[in-house]
Amino acid sequence: MLRSLASGGRWLATWHQPRVLIGLIVMVNFALGACGMTIVLSQQQAGTPAWQIGAIQTMQGVGVLIGGAAVGSTLRRLSGRVIVRLSIGTMAAAFTGLLFTQAVWAVAVIGLIASMPLIPLNAVQGSYLALIIPDPIRGRVLSLSSLLGALAGGLAPLLAGTLLEYAGYAVAVGVPLVILGGTAVAAALSTAVGAIPRRSGFDAIEPLPLSAPPE
């Protein structure tokens, strides 16, 4: 397993575009995990009834379902690059509202809005990433990507709890927001994201070579 992950890492180290795309995925996962845990822990600190905290989580699930229902029409109308940039930007903008309110139902609506772009984002970025990876190495690279995403998601609650305990709510929300905002800016400026076509252009995508790019 370690050899497989290492070979995937070696290929990834030679190509800028998939490396950037995976980096964006990892940073988004980390920021969303930290924001989500901060919401739960801060509501517990405020003495919010458990059913209301559950309702906040449910609203996030509703947002994912809405985004999933709209993914077909979204892919038809917008290019892949626009979907990726708009999705990450929407998440960052929505979670900015956490700096101004901890009201339960306002937070629930923020969670719903922030969750809606998740399926379109994953549909575009995940599909495009898989297509540009050569067949012999695809499983190893995607496994490495999943591992990095899982590690980021696992560390995010630790950061959220530590910041909330020792630095307060504003910092616990602000740090992942800065990460998410920086990721949105990186996506907006990235040529790797800019190369993602419309869905109709996915059939013409050729995978990158197995060997390193020429000097």
Tab-separated table of C-alpha atoms in Angstrom:
chain	number	residue	atom	x	y	z
A	1	MET	CA	0.000	0.000	0.000
A	2	LEU	CA	2.771	2.428	0.924
A	3	ARG	CA	4.596	1.674	-2.325
A	4	SER	CA	1.429	2.347	-4.299
A	5	LEU	CA	0.831	5.650	-2.522
A	6	ALA	CA	4.484	6.596	-3.035
A	7	SER	CA	4.294	5.906	-6.775
A	8	GLY	CA	1.146	8.007	-6.978
A	9	GLY	CA	2.924	10.768	-5.082
A	10	ARG	CA	5.915	10.658	-7.420
A	11	TRP	CA	3.695	11.078	-10.476
A	12	LEU	CA	1.752	13.847	-8.775
A	13	ALA	CA	4.959	15.693	-7.909
A	14	THR	CA	5.807	15.991	-11.615
A	15	TRP	CA	2.547	17.558	-12.772
A	16	HIS	CA	1.320	20.973	-11.665
A	17	GLN	CA	-2.342	20.754	-12.669
A	18	PRO	CA	-3.466	17.667	-10.723
A	19	ARG	CA	-1.359	18.782	-7.772
A	20	VAL	CA	-3.218	22.096	-7.646
A	21	LEU	CA	-6.626	20.456	-8.021
A	22	ILE	CA	-5.940	18.020	-5.188
A	23	GLY	CA	-4.579	20.846	-3.044
A	24	LEU	CA	-7.808	22.778	-3.523
A	25	ILE	CA	-9.853	19.729	-2.539
A	26	VAL	CA	-7.801	19.211	0.624
A	27	MET	CA	-8.037	22.864	1.681
A	28	VAL	CA	-11.790	22.993	1.086
A	29	ASN	CA	-12.304	19.799	3.109
A	30	PHE	CA	-10.203	21.177	5.935
A	31	ALA	CA	-11.961	24.541	6.052
A	32	LEU	CA	-15.457	23.041	5.854
A	33	GLY	CA	-14.659	20.515	8.563
A	34	ALA	CA	-13.344	23.235	10.864
A	35	CYS	CA	-16.332	25.518	10.241
A	36	GLY	CA	-18.793	22.683	10.773
A	37	MET	CA	-17.230	21.609	14.058
A	38	THR	CA	-17.011	25.201	15.278
A	39	ILE	CA	-20.738	25.568	14.652
A	40	VAL	CA	-21.572	22.469	16.693
A	41	LEU	CA	-19.219	23.216	19.603
A	42	SER	CA	-20.166	26.905	19.825
A	43	GLN	CA	-23.860	26.027	19.897
A	44	GLN	CA	-23.186	23.531	22.680
A	45	GLN	CA	-21.322	26.225	24.610
A	46	ALA	CA	-24.304	28.546	24.186
A	47	GLY	CA	-26.649	25.927	25.639
A	48	THR	CA	-28.586	25.383	22.411
A	49	PRO	CA	-30.987	22.420	22.695
A	50	ALA	CA	-29.668	19.289	21.061
A	51	TRP	CA	-32.560	19.047	18.614
A	52	GLN	CA	-31.786	22.513	17.271
A	53	ILE	CA	-28.132	21.608	16.755
A	54	GLY	CA	-29.374	18.520	14.914
A	55	ALA	CA	-31.608	20.754	12.799
A	56	ILE	CA	-28.557	22.796	11.764
A	57	GLN	CA	-26.868	19.599	10.575
A	58	THR	CA	-30.057	18.536	8.791
A	59	MET	CA	-30.198	21.831	6.926
A	60	GLN	CA	-26.670	21.212	5.702
A	61	GLY	CA	-27.843	17.848	4.384
A	62	VAL	CA	-30.795	19.536	2.676
A	63	GLY	CA	-28.345	21.906	0.987
A	64	VAL	CA	-26.360	18.954	-0.362
A	65	LEU	CA	-29.558	17.398	-1.725
A	66	ILE	CA	-30.588	20.658	-3.409
A	67	GLY	CA	-27.157	20.962	-5.003
A	68	GLY	CA	-27.342	17.370	-6.169
A	69	ALA	CA	-30.762	17.928	-7.731
A	70	ALA	CA	-29.468	20.979	-9.598
A	71	VAL	CA	-26.158	19.508	-10.745
A	72	GLY	CA	-27.437	18.411	-14.160
A	73	SER	CA	-28.729	21.836	-15.173
A	74	THR	CA	-25.671	23.511	-13.643
A	75	LEU	CA	-23.314	21.398	-15.740
A	76	ARG	CA	-25.278	22.211	-18.886
A	77	ARG	CA	-25.245	25.957	-18.334
A	78	LEU	CA	-21.816	26.689	-16.872
A	79	SER	CA	-18.269	25.714	-17.737
A	80	GLY	CA	-16.302	23.550	-15.361
A	81	ARG	CA	-13.951	26.359	-14.384
A	82	VAL	CA	-16.866	28.632	-13.487
A	83	ILE	CA	-18.524	25.928	-11.388
A	84	VAL	CA	-15.344	25.286	-9.380
A	85	ARG	CA	-14.653	28.967	-8.782
A	86	LEU	CA	-18.268	29.865	-8.050
A	87	SER	CA	-18.701	26.897	-5.696
A	88	ILE	CA	-15.692	27.689	-3.515
A	89	GLY	CA	-16.506	31.405	-3.549
A	90	THR	CA	-20.101	30.721	-2.497
A	91	MET	CA	-18.949	28.582	0.423
A	92	ALA	CA	-16.551	31.277	1.604
A	93	ALA	CA	-19.173	34.026	1.274
A	94	ALA	CA	-21.844	32.001	3.081
A	95	PHE	CA	-19.643	31.053	6.023
A	96	THR	CA	-18.583	34.685	6.426
A	97	GLY	CA	-22.034	35.172	7.921
A	98	LEU	CA	-20.916	33.141	10.936
A	99	LEU	CA	-18.818	36.126	12.034
A	100	PHE	CA	-21.975	38.172	12.535
A	101	THR	CA	-24.456	35.780	14.100
A	102	GLN	CA	-24.794	32.650	16.198
A	103	ALA	CA	-28.588	32.608	16.005
A	104	VAL	CA	-29.628	29.002	15.450
A	105	TRP	CA	-31.837	29.420	12.399
A	106	ALA	CA	-29.548	31.961	10.773
A	107	VAL	CA	-26.669	29.496	11.174
A	108	ALA	CA	-28.883	26.759	9.740
A	109	VAL	CA	-29.573	28.843	6.622
A	110	ILE	CA	-25.858	29.635	6.287
A	111	GLY	CA	-25.092	25.917	6.453
A	112	LEU	CA	-27.720	25.164	3.821
A	113	ILE	CA	-26.321	27.758	1.387
A	114	ALA	CA	-22.707	26.681	1.978
A	115	SER	CA	-23.591	23.022	1.353
A	116	MET	CA	-25.404	23.530	-1.946
A	117	PRO	CA	-22.253	23.808	-4.127
A	118	LEU	CA	-20.646	20.626	-2.771
A	119	ILE	CA	-22.083	18.169	-5.311
A	120	PRO	CA	-21.470	20.383	-8.384
A	121	LEU	CA	-17.930	21.070	-7.164
A	122	ASN	CA	-17.145	17.404	-6.606
A	123	ALA	CA	-18.814	16.380	-9.872
A	124	VAL	CA	-16.668	18.726	-11.939
A	125	GLN	CA	-13.369	18.662	-10.108
A	126	GLY	CA	-13.436	14.957	-9.302
A	127	SER	CA	-14.371	13.928	-12.840
A	128	TYR	CA	-11.813	16.197	-14.479
A	129	LEU	CA	-9.064	15.056	-12.124
A	130	ALA	CA	-9.810	11.406	-12.872
A	131	LEU	CA	-9.710	12.049	-16.614
A	132	ILE	CA	-6.300	13.733	-16.649
A	133	ILE	CA	-4.652	10.924	-14.658
A	134	PRO	CA	-3.321	8.040	-16.825
A	135	ASP	CA	-5.128	4.723	-16.459
A	136	PRO	CA	-2.182	2.759	-14.933
A	137	ILE	CA	-1.696	5.280	-12.103
A	138	ARG	CA	-5.244	6.588	-11.573
A	139	GLY	CA	-6.158	4.421	-8.600
A	140	ARG	CA	-2.939	5.251	-6.766
A	141	VAL	CA	-3.228	8.995	-7.299
A	142	LEU	CA	-6.908	9.106	-6.332
A	143	SER	CA	-6.185	6.964	-3.274
A	144	LEU	CA	-3.509	9.442	-2.228
A	145	SER	CA	-5.941	12.296	-2.821
A	146	SER	CA	-8.582	10.583	-0.676
A	147	LEU	CA	-6.036	9.951	2.077
A	148	LEU	CA	-4.950	13.595	2.135
A	149	GLY	CA	-8.573	14.723	2.191
A	150	ALA	CA	-9.376	12.356	5.049
A	151	LEU	CA	-6.364	13.575	7.047
A	152	ALA	CA	-7.435	17.177	6.527
A	153	GLY	CA	-10.990	16.357	7.557
A	154	GLY	CA	-9.730	14.538	10.641
A	155	LEU	CA	-7.477	17.374	11.795
A	156	ALA	CA	-10.099	20.074	11.245
A	157	PRO	CA	-12.162	19.281	14.390
A	158	LEU	CA	-8.986	19.401	16.502
A	159	LEU	CA	-8.210	22.876	15.189
A	160	ALA	CA	-11.800	24.004	15.715
A	161	GLY	CA	-11.957	22.791	19.298
A	162	THR	CA	-8.537	24.174	20.212
A	163	LEU	CA	-9.217	27.622	18.754
A	164	LEU	CA	-12.673	27.799	20.310
A	165	GLU	CA	-11.302	26.868	23.729
A	166	TYR	CA	-8.251	29.114	23.796
A	167	ALA	CA	-8.913	31.922	21.298
A	168	GLY	CA	-12.677	32.327	21.196
A	169	TYR	CA	-15.450	32.018	18.652
A	170	ALA	CA	-14.346	34.776	16.261
A	171	VAL	CA	-10.898	33.249	15.795
A	172	ALA	CA	-12.284	29.708	15.540
A	173	VAL	CA	-14.500	30.868	12.667
A	174	GLY	CA	-12.005	33.326	11.207
A	175	VAL	CA	-9.096	30.945	10.681
A	176	PRO	CA	-10.967	28.435	8.453
A	177	LEU	CA	-12.617	31.375	6.694
A	178	VAL	CA	-9.203	32.780	5.826
A	179	ILE	CA	-8.195	29.344	4.515
A	180	LEU	CA	-11.414	29.046	2.499
A	181	GLY	CA	-11.122	32.594	1.184
A	182	GLY	CA	-7.511	31.998	0.179
A	183	THR	CA	-8.581	28.807	-1.579
A	184	ALA	CA	-11.279	30.729	-3.459
A	185	VAL	CA	-8.700	33.309	-4.594
A	186	ALA	CA	-6.284	30.552	-5.617
A	187	ALA	CA	-9.029	28.869	-7.648
A	188	ALA	CA	-9.931	32.157	-9.328
A	189	LEU	CA	-6.326	32.784	-10.383
A	190	SER	CA	-5.246	29.214	-11.100
A	191	THR	CA	-4.508	28.155	-14.655
A	192	ALA	CA	-5.114	24.567	-13.539
A	193	VAL	CA	-8.732	25.430	-12.754
A	194	GLY	CA	-8.963	27.671	-15.819
A	195	ALA	CA	-8.265	24.671	-18.046
A	196	ILE	CA	-11.418	22.816	-16.948
A	197	PRO	CA	-13.852	22.871	-19.912
A	198	ARG	CA	-17.598	22.576	-20.167
A	199	ARG	CA	-19.094	19.141	-19.670
A	200	SER	CA	-19.382	18.723	-23.448
A	201	GLY	CA	-15.594	18.988	-23.676
A	202	PHE	CA	-14.844	16.228	-21.192
A	203	ASP	CA	-14.903	13.522	-23.887
A	204	ALA	CA	-11.943	15.175	-25.612
A	205	ILE	CA	-9.743	15.295	-22.493
A	206	GLU	CA	-6.491	13.387	-22.841
A	207	PRO	CA	-4.684	12.079	-19.736
A	208	LEU	CA	-1.290	13.473	-18.851
A	209	PRO	CA	1.725	11.264	-19.665
A	210	LEU	CA	3.131	8.851	-17.125
A	211	SER	CA	6.576	10.360	-17.482
A	212	ALA	CA	7.740	13.729	-16.211
A	213	PRO	CA	7.141	16.820	-18.371
A	214	PRO	CA	10.071	17.997	-20.500
A	215	GLU	CA	12.426	20.538	-18.980
